[in-house]
PDB file of C-alpha atoms and ligand atoms in Angstrom:
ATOM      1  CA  UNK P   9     -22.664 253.475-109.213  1.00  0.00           C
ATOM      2  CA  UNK P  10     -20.831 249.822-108.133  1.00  0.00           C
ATOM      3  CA  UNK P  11     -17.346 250.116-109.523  1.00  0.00           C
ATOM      4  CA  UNK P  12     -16.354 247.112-110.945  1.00  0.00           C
ATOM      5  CA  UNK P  13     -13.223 245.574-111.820  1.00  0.00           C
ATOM      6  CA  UNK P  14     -12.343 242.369-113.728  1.00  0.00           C
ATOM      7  CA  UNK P  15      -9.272 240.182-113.746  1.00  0.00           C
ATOM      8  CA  UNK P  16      -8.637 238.393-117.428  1.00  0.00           C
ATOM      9  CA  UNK P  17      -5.969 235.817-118.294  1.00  0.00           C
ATOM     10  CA  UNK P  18      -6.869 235.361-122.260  1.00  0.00           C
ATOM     11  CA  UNK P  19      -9.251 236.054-124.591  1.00  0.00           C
ATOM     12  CA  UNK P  20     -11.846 237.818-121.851  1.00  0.00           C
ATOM     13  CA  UNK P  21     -14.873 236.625-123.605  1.00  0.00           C
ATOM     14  CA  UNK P  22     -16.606 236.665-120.547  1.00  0.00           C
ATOM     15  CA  UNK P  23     -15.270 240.258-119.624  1.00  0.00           C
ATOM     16  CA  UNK P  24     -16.514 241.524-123.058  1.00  0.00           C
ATOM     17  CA  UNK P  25     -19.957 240.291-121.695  1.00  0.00           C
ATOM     18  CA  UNK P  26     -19.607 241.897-118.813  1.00  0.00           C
ATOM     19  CA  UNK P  27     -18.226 245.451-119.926  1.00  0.00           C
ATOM     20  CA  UNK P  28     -21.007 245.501-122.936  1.00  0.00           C
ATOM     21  CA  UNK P  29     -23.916 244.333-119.786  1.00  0.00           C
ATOM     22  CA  UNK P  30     -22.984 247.325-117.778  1.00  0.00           C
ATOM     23  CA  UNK P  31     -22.544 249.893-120.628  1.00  0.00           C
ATOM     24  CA  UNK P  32     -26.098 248.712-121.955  1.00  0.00           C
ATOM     25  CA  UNK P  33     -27.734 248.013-118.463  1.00  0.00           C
ATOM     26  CA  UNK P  34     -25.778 251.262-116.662  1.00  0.00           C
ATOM     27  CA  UNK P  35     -25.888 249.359-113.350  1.00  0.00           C
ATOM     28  CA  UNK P  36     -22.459 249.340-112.451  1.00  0.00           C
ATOM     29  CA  UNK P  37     -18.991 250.332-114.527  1.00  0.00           C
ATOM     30  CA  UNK P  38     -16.220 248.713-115.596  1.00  0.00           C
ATOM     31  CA  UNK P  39     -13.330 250.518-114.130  1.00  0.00           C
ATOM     32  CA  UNK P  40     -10.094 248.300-114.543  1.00  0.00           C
ATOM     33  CA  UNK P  41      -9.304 245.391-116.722  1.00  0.00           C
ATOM     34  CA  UNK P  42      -6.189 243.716-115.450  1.00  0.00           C
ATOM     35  CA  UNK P  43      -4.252 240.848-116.596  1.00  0.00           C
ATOM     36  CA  UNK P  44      -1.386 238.846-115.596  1.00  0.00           C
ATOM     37  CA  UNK P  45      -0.159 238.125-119.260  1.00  0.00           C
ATOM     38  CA  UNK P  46       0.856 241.074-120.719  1.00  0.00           C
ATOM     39  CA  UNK P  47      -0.245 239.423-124.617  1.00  0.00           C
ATOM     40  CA  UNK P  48      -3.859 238.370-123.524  1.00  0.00           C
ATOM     41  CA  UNK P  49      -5.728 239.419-126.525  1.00  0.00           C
ATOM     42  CA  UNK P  50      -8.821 240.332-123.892  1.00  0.00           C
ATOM     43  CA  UNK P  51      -6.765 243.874-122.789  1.00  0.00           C
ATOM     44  CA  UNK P  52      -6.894 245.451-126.610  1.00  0.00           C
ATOM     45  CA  UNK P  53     -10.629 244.541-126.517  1.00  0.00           C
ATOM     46  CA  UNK P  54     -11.201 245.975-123.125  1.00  0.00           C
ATOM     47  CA  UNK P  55      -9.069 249.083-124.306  1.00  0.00           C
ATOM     48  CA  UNK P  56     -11.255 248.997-127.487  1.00  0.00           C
ATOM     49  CA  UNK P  57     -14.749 249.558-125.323  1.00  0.00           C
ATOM     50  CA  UNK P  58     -13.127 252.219-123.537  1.00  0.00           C
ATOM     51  CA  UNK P  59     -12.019 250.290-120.105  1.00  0.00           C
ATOM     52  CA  UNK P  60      -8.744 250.867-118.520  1.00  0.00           C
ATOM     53  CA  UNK P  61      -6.592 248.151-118.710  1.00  0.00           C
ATOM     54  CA  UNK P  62      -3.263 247.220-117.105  1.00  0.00           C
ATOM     55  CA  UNK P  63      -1.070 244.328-117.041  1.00  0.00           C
ATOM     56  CA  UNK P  64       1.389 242.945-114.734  1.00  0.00           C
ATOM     57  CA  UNK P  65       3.327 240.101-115.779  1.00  0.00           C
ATOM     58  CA  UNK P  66       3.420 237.010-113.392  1.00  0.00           C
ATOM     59  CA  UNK P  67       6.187 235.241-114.656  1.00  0.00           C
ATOM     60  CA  UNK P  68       9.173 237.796-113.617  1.00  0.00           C
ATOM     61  CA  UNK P  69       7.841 236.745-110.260  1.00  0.00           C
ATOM     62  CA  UNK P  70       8.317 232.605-110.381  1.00  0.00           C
ATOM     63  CA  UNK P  71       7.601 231.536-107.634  1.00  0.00           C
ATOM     64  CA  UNK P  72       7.365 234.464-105.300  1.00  0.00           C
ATOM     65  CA  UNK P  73       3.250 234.610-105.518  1.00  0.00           C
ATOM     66  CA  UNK P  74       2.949 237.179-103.068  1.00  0.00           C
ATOM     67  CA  UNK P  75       5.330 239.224-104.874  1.00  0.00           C
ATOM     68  CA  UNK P  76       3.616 239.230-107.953  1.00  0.00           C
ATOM     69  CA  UNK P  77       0.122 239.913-105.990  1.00  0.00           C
ATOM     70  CA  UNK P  78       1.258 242.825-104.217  1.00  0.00           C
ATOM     71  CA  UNK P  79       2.288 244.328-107.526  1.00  0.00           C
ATOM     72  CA  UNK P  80      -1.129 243.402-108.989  1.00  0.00           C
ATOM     73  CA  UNK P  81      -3.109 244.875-106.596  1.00  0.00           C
ATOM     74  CA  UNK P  82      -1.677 247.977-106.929  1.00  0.00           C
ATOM     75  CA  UNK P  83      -3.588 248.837-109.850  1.00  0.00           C
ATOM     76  CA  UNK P  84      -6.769 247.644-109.160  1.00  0.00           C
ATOM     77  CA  UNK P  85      -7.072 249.223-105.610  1.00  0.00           C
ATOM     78  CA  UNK P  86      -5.846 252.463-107.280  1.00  0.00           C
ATOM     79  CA  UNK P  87      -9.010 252.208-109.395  1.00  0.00           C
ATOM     80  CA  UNK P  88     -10.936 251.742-106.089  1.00  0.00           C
ATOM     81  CA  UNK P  89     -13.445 248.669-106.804  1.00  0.00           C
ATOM     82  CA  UNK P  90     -16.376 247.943-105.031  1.00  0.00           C
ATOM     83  CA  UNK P  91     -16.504 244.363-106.975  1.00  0.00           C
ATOM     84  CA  UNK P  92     -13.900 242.609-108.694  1.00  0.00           C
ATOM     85  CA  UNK P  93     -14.735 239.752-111.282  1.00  0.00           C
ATOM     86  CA  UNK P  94     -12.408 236.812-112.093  1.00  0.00           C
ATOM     87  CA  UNK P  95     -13.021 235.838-115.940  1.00  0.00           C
ATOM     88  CA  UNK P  96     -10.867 233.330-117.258  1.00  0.00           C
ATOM     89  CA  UNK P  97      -7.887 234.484-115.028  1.00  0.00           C
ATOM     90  CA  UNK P  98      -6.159 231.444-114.696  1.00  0.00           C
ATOM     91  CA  UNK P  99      -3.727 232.653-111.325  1.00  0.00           C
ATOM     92  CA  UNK P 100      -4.345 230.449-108.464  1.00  0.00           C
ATOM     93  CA  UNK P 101      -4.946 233.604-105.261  1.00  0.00           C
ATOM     94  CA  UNK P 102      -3.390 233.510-102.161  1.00  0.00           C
ATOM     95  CA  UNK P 103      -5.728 233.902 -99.387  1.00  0.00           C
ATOM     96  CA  UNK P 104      -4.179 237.350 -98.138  1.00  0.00           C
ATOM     97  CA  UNK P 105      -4.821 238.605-101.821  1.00  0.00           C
ATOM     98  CA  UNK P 106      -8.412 237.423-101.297  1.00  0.00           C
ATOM     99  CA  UNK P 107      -9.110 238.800 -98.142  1.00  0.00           C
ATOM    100  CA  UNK P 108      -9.067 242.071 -99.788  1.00  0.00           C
ATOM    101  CA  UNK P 109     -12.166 241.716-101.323  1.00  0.00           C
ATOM    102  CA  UNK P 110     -14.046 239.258 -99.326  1.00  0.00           C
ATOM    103  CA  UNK P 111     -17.554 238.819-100.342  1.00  0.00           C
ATOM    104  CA  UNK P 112     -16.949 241.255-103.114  1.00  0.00           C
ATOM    105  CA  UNK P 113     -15.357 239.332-105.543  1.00  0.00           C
ATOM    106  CA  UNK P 114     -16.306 236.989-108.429  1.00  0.00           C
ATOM    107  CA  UNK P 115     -15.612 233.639-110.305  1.00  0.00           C
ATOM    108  CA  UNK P 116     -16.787 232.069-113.127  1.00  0.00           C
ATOM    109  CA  UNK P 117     -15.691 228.332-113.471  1.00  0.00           C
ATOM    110  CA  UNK P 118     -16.851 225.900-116.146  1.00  0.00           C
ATOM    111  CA  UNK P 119     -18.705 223.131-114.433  1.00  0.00           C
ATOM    112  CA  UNK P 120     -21.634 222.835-112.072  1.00  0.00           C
ATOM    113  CA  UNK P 121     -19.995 223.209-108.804  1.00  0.00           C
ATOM    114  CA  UNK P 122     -19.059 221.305-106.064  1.00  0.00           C
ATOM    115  CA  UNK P 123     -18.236 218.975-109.007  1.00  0.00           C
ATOM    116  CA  UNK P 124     -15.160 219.349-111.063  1.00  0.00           C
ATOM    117  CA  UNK P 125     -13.543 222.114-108.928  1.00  0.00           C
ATOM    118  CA  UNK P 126      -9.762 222.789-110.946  1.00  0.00           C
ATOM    119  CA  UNK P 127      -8.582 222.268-114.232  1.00  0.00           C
ATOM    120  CA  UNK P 128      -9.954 219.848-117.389  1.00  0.00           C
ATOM    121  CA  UNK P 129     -13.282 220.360-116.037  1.00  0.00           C
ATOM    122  CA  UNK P 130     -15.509 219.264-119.412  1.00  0.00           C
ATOM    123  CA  UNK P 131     -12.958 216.092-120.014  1.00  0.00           C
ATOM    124  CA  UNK P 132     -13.747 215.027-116.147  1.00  0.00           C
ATOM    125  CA  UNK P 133     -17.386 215.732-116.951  1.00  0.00           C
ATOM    126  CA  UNK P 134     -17.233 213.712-120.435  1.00  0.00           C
ATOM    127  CA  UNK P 135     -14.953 210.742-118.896  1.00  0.00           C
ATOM    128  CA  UNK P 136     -17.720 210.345-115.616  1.00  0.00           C
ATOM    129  CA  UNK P 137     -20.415 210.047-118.437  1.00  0.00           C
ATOM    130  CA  UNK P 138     -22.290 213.044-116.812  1.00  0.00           C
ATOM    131  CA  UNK P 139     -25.487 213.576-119.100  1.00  0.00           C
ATOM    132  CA  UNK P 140     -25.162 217.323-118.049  1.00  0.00           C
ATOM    133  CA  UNK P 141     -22.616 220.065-117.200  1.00  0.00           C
ATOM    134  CA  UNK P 142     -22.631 223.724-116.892  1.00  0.00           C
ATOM    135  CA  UNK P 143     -20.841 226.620-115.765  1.00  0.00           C
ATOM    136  CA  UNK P 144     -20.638 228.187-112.165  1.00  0.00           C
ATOM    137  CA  UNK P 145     -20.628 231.716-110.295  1.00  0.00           C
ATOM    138  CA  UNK P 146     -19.378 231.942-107.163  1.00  0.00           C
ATOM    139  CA  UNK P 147     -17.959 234.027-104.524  1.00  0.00           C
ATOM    140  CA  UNK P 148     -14.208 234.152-104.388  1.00  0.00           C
ATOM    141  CA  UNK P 149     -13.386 232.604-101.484  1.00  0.00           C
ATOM    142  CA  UNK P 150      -9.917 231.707 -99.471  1.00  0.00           C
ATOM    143  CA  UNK P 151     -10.325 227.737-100.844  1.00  0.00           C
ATOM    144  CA  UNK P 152     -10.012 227.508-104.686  1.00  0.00           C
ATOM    145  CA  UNK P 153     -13.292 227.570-106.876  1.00  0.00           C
ATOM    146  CA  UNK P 154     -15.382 226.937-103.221  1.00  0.00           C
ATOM    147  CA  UNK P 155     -17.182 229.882-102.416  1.00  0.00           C
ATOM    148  CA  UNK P 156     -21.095 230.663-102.276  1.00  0.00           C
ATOM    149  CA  UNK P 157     -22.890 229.425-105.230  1.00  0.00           C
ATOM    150  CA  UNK P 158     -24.454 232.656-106.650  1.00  0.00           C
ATOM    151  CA  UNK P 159     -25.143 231.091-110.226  1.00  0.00           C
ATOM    152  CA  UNK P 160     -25.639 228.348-112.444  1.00  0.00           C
ATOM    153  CA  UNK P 161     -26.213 227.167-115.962  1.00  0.00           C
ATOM    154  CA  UNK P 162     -26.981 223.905-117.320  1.00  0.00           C
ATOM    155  CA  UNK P 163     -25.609 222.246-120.284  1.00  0.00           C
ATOM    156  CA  UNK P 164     -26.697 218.552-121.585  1.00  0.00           C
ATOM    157  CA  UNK P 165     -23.255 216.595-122.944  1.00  0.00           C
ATOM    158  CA  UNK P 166     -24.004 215.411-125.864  1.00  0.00           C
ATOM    159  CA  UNK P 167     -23.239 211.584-127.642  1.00  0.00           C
ATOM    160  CA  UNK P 168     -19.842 212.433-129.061  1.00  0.00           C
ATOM    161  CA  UNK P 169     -18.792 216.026-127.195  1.00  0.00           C
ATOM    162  CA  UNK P 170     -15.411 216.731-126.816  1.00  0.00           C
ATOM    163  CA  UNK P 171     -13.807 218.874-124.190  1.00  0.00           C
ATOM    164  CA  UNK P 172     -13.870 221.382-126.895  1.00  0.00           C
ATOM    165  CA  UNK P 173     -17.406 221.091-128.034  1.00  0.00           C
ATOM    166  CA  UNK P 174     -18.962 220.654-124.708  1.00  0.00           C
ATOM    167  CA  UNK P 175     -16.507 223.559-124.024  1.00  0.00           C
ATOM    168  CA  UNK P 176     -18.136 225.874-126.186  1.00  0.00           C
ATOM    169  CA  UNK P 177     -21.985 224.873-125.593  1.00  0.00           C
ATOM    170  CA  UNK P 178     -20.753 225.860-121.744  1.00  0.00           C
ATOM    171  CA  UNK P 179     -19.202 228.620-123.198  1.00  0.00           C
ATOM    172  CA  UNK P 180     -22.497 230.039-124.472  1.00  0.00           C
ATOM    173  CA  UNK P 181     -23.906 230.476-120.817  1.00  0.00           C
ATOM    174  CA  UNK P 182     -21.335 231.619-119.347  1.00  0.00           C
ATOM    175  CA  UNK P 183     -22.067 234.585-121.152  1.00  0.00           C
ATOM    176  CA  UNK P 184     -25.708 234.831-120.206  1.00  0.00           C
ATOM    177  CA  UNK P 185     -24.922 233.523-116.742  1.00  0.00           C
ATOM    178  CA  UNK P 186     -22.209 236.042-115.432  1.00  0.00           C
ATOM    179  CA  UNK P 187     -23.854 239.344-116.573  1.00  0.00           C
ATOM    180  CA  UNK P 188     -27.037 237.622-114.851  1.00  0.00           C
ATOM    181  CA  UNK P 189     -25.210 237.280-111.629  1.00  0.00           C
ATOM    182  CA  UNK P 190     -23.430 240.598-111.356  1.00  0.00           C
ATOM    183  CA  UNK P 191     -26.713 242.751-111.852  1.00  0.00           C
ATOM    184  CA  UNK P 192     -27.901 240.757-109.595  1.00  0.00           C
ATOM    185  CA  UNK P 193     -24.933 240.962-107.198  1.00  0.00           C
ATOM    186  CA  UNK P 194     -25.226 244.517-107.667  1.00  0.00           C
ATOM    187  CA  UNK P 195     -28.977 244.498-106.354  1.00  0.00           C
ATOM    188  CA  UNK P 196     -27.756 242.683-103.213  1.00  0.00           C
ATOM    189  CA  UNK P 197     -29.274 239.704-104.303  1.00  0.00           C
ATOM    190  CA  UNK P 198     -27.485 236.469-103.681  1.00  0.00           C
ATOM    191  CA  UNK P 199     -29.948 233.394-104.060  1.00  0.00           C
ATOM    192  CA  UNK P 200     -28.510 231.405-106.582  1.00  0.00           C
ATOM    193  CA  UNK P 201     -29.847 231.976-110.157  1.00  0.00           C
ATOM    194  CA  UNK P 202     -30.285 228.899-112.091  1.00  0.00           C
ATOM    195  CA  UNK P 203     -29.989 228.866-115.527  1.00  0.00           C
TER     196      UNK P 203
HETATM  197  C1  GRF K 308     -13.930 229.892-119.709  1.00  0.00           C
HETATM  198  O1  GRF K 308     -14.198 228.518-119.875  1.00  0.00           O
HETATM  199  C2  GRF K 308     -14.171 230.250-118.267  1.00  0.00           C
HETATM  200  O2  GRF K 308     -15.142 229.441-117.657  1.00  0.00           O
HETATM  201  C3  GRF K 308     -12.859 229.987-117.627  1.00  0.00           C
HETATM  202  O3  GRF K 308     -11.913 230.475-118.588  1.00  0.00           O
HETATM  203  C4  GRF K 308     -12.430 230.147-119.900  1.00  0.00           C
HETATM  204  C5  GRF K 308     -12.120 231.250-120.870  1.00  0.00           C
HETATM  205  O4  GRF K 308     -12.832 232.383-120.484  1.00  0.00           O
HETATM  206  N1  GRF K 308     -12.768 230.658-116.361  1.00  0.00           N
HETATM  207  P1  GRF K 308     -12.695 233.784-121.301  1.00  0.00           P
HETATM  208  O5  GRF K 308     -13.088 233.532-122.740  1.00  0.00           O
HETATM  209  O6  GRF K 308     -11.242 234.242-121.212  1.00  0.00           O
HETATM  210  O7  GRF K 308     -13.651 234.691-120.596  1.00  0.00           O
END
């Protein structure tokens, strides 16, 4: 069975759809929840579905990235992955931390990739007067929110959306996409899903 871990920054929506996916589908298990705020309200519900969680504050670290990364993956090679998923974690990787799990690992970002790669992704989308936007998985790669599209769902923007609104229809799939994608991923399939 594919031994997943999955990397949270805040509320782990997203991971909650993945953990409940694999508990209901049994194709792969959740074996580490990590975080790099020890407060992100997505460890207790992690803990609370039975997943192992562990955090390891970032900030002690400042700037010393590899510092903090070489204390993070501690934990999450001890729990021996074969895939690790990036939900909402909001830490920028180094390349060396990457290479660790190259072509095994997993983002979710909230546009429709190559657009909008970074931050304030639905205001860019809203501002350019896009008439749709979306969320995208992709494989973690050493350039940020670049790798191999393996997923995609589509949103329209609506007459009025804010970030927030548009935010939270995107939100929606995400949580069908990403569970889509890892079984998937699982298989060994990696055409891109569209959804
Ligand atoms: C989501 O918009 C996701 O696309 C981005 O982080 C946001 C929060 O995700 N990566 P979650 O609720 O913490 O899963």
């Amino acid at each position: 069975m594919k031994r997943v871990a999955i990397l949270i920054s805040g509320g782990g929506s997203n991971m909650v759809r993945l953990v409940e996916d694999m508990q209901a589908g049994g194709y792969a298990t959740p074996v580490l929840v990590a975080s790099n705020d020890p407060s992100a309200a997505g460890l207790e519900k992690a803990a609370k579905m039975g997943v192992p969680v562990v955090a390891v504050d970032h900030r002690p670290f400042g700037k010393d990235r590899a510092g903090f990364e070489a204390e993070l993956l501690k934990p999450i090679l001890a729990a021996k992955p074969d895939i690790v998923c990036l939900a909402g974690f909001m830490r920028v990787l180094t390349p060396d931390f990457v290479r660790h799990f190259e072509g095994r690992m997993l983002n979710i970002h909230p546009s429709l990739l190559p657009k909008y790669p970074g931050l304030h992704t639905h205001q860019r989308a809203i501002e350019a007067g896009d008439a749709e936007a979306g969320a995208t998985v992709h494989e973690v790669t050493a350039v940020l929110d670049d790798g191999p599209i393996l997923g995609q769902a589509r949103v329209p923007v609506e007459a009025g959306d804010s970030p927030e609104t548009l935010a939270a229809r995107v939100l929606v799939q995400e949580h069908r996409l990403y569970p889509a994608v890892l079984r998937r991923f699982v298989a060994g399939e990696r055409g891109p899903l569209s959804l």
